[in-house]
Coordinates of C-alpha atoms in Angstrom, one line a residue:
X1 CA -24.4 -17.1 -192.7
X2 CA -23.2 -14.0 -190.5
X3 CA -24.9 -13.4 -187.5
X4 CA -24.3 -10.3 -184.9
X5 CA -25.8 -11.9 -182.1
X6 CA -23.8 -12.2 -179.2
X7 CA -23.8 -15.4 -177.5
X8 CA -24.1 -18.1 -179.9
X9 CA -27.7 -19.3 -179.1
X10 CA -29.1 -19.0 -183.1
X11 CA -25.8 -20.4 -184.2
X12 CA -26.3 -23.6 -181.8
X13 CA -29.9 -23.8 -182.9
X14 CA -29.0 -23.7 -186.6
X15 CA -26.1 -26.3 -186.0
X16 CA -28.4 -28.6 -184.3
X17 CA -31.2 -28.6 -186.8
X18 CA -29.0 -28.8 -190.0
X19 CA -25.8 -30.6 -188.6
X20 CA -23.0 -30.8 -191.2
X21 CA -24.9 -28.4 -193.5
X22 CA -25.0 -24.8 -192.0
X23 CA -21.8 -22.8 -191.5
X24 CA -22.0 -20.2 -189.4
X25 CA -19.9 -17.2 -188.8
X26 CA -21.0 -15.3 -185.3
X27 CA -19.4 -11.6 -185.1
X28 CA -19.8 -9.6 -182.0
X29 CA -18.1 -6.5 -180.5
X30 CA -18.4 -7.7 -177.3
X31 CA -15.1 -10.4 -176.2
X32 CA -17.0 -12.1 -173.3
X33 CA -20.0 -13.0 -175.6
X34 CA -17.5 -14.2 -178.5
X35 CA -16.1 -16.5 -175.6
X36 CA -19.0 -17.8 -174.1
X37 CA -20.1 -18.9 -177.8
X38 CA -16.8 -20.4 -178.4
X39 CA -16.9 -22.4 -175.2
X40 CA -20.2 -24.1 -176.7
X41 CA -17.9 -26.1 -179.1
X42 CA -19.7 -26.0 -182.5
X43 CA -17.5 -27.2 -185.2
X44 CA -19.8 -25.6 -188.0
X45 CA -19.4 -22.2 -186.3
X46 CA -16.5 -19.8 -186.1
X47 CA -16.9 -16.7 -183.5
X48 CA -14.9 -13.5 -184.0
X49 CA -14.7 -10.2 -182.1
X50 CA -14.8 -8.1 -184.8
X51 CA -16.5 -4.5 -185.9
X52 CA -19.2 -5.3 -188.6
X53 CA -18.0 -2.5 -190.7
X54 CA -14.8 -4.7 -191.1
X55 CA -16.7 -8.0 -192.2
X56 CA -15.8 -9.1 -196.0
X57 CA -18.4 -7.7 -199.1
X58 CA -20.8 -10.1 -200.8
X59 CA -19.9 -13.0 -198.7
X60 CA -22.7 -14.3 -196.9
X61 CA -26.0 -15.9 -198.0
X62 CA -27.7 -14.6 -195.0
X63 CA -27.2 -12.3 -192.2
X64 CA -29.2 -12.5 -189.1
X65 CA -29.6 -9.5 -186.5
X66 CA -31.0 -10.4 -183.3
X67 CA -31.9 -8.0 -180.5
X68 CA -29.2 -5.7 -181.8
X69 CA -30.8 -2.4 -182.9
X70 CA -32.1 -1.6 -179.8
X71 CA -28.8 -0.8 -178.6
X72 CA -27.4 1.0 -181.7
X73 CA -28.7 4.8 -181.8
X74 CA -31.3 5.3 -184.4
X75 CA -29.1 7.8 -186.1
X76 CA -26.6 4.9 -186.6
X77 CA -29.1 2.5 -188.0
X78 CA -28.6 3.5 -191.6
X79 CA -24.8 2.8 -191.6
X80 CA -25.2 -0.5 -189.7
X81 CA -28.0 -1.9 -191.6
X82 CA -26.0 -1.0 -194.7
X83 CA -23.1 -3.1 -193.4
X84 CA -25.5 -5.9 -192.8
X85 CA -26.7 -5.6 -196.5
X86 CA -23.1 -4.9 -197.9
X87 CA -21.8 -8.3 -196.4
X88 CA -24.9 -10.4 -198.1
X89 CA -24.3 -12.2 -201.7
X90 CA -27.0 -10.5 -204.3
X91 CA -30.6 -12.1 -203.5
X92 CA -29.0 -13.0 -200.0
X93 CA -31.4 -13.0 -196.5
X94 CA -31.5 -10.6 -193.9
X95 CA -33.6 -11.6 -190.6
X96 CA -34.0 -8.7 -188.3
X97 CA -35.6 -9.8 -185.0
X98 CA -36.0 -6.8 -182.4
X99 CA -38.5 -5.6 -179.8
X100 CA -41.2 -3.1 -180.8
X101 CA -42.7 -0.2 -178.6
X102 CA -46.1 -2.0 -178.8
X103 CA -48.1 -3.0 -176.7
X104 CA -47.1 0.0 -174.2
X105 CA -47.0 -2.6 -171.4
X106 CA -44.6 -4.8 -173.1
X107 CA -42.6 -2.1 -174.3
X108 CA -42.2 -0.7 -170.6
X109 CA -41.3 -4.3 -169.3
X110 CA -38.6 -4.7 -172.0
X111 CA -37.2 -1.1 -171.6
X112 CA -36.5 -1.7 -167.6
X113 CA -35.0 -5.1 -168.1
X114 CA -32.7 -3.8 -171.0
X115 CA -31.9 -0.6 -168.9
X116 CA -30.8 -2.9 -166.0
X117 CA -28.7 -5.2 -168.5
X118 CA -27.0 -2.1 -169.6
X119 CA -26.6 0.3 -166.8
X120 CA -26.4 -1.8 -163.8
X121 CA -25.4 -5.5 -164.6
X122 CA -23.3 -4.1 -168.0
X123 CA -24.6 -7.5 -169.5
X124 CA -25.1 -5.6 -172.7
X125 CA -23.4 -2.8 -174.2
X126 CA -24.8 0.4 -175.1
X127 CA -26.0 3.7 -174.1
X128 CA -29.8 3.6 -173.5
X129 CA -32.3 1.0 -174.8
X130 CA -34.8 2.3 -177.2
X131 CA -37.6 0.1 -179.0
X132 CA -39.2 1.7 -182.1
X133 CA -42.5 1.2 -184.4
X134 CA -42.5 -1.8 -186.9
X135 CA -42.9 0.8 -189.3
X136 CA -39.5 2.3 -188.2
X137 CA -37.8 -0.7 -188.5
X138 CA -39.3 -1.5 -191.5
X139 CA -38.6 1.8 -193.3
X140 CA -34.9 1.7 -192.3
X141 CA -34.4 -1.8 -193.6
X142 CA -36.1 -0.7 -196.7
X143 CA -33.4 1.9 -197.1
X144 CA -30.8 -0.3 -196.6
X145 CA -31.0 -2.1 -200.1
X146 CA -32.8 -4.7 -198.9
X147 CA -36.4 -5.4 -199.5
X148 CA -38.7 -6.3 -196.7
X149 CA -40.9 -9.1 -197.8
X150 CA -42.3 -10.6 -194.6
X151 CA -42.6 -8.8 -191.1
X152 CA -44.7 -10.1 -188.1
X153 CA -45.1 -9.8 -184.3
X154 CA -44.0 -12.8 -182.7
X155 CA -46.8 -13.9 -179.8
X156 CA -45.6 -16.0 -177.6
X157 CA -45.9 -16.9 -173.5
X158 CA -43.3 -14.5 -172.8
X159 CA -44.0 -10.8 -172.2
X160 CA -42.0 -8.9 -174.6
X161 CA -43.0 -7.5 -178.0
X162 CA -40.9 -9.3 -180.4
X163 CA -41.2 -8.5 -184.1
X164 CA -39.4 -10.2 -187.3
X165 CA -38.4 -9.0 -190.3
X166 CA -37.5 -10.9 -193.5
X167 CA -35.7 -9.3 -196.4
X168 CA -33.8 -9.9 -199.5
X169 CA -30.6 -8.1 -200.9
X170 CA -31.6 -6.5 -204.4

């Protein structure tokens, strides 16, 4: 599994839930986030600083993109998602978890938080956050040669409009 996801939380959850069976490669362009992930000490996980464009083709059974697209300009989504799909083996699973733009009050809260993370604390790399409709996410994923077979809003006690997409490489 490849996971462009930052500080290793998903990798930690996977390796704890499936000890000895889940091999995870975490890729991020932010050295500081990769260092945090490495410091957790997961023998089943490898974390590297790398551009997704340089990741090997048809290597992974699963690619997870967690809270990344909102920092990638919309015009660059086709290329980014194509890289994600390219790294998957045929029939591989693409998991995308993002924040959507509805309901509006949750969108505004998420926007304020991520603007602070990007522009003030510099915790997140990017220029300006943007959260799209579920239809926009789905349309871009479908165009990347991955077929979305499941999507849903993730309703929880948290005040953020999370959404999940599961897709298979065609």
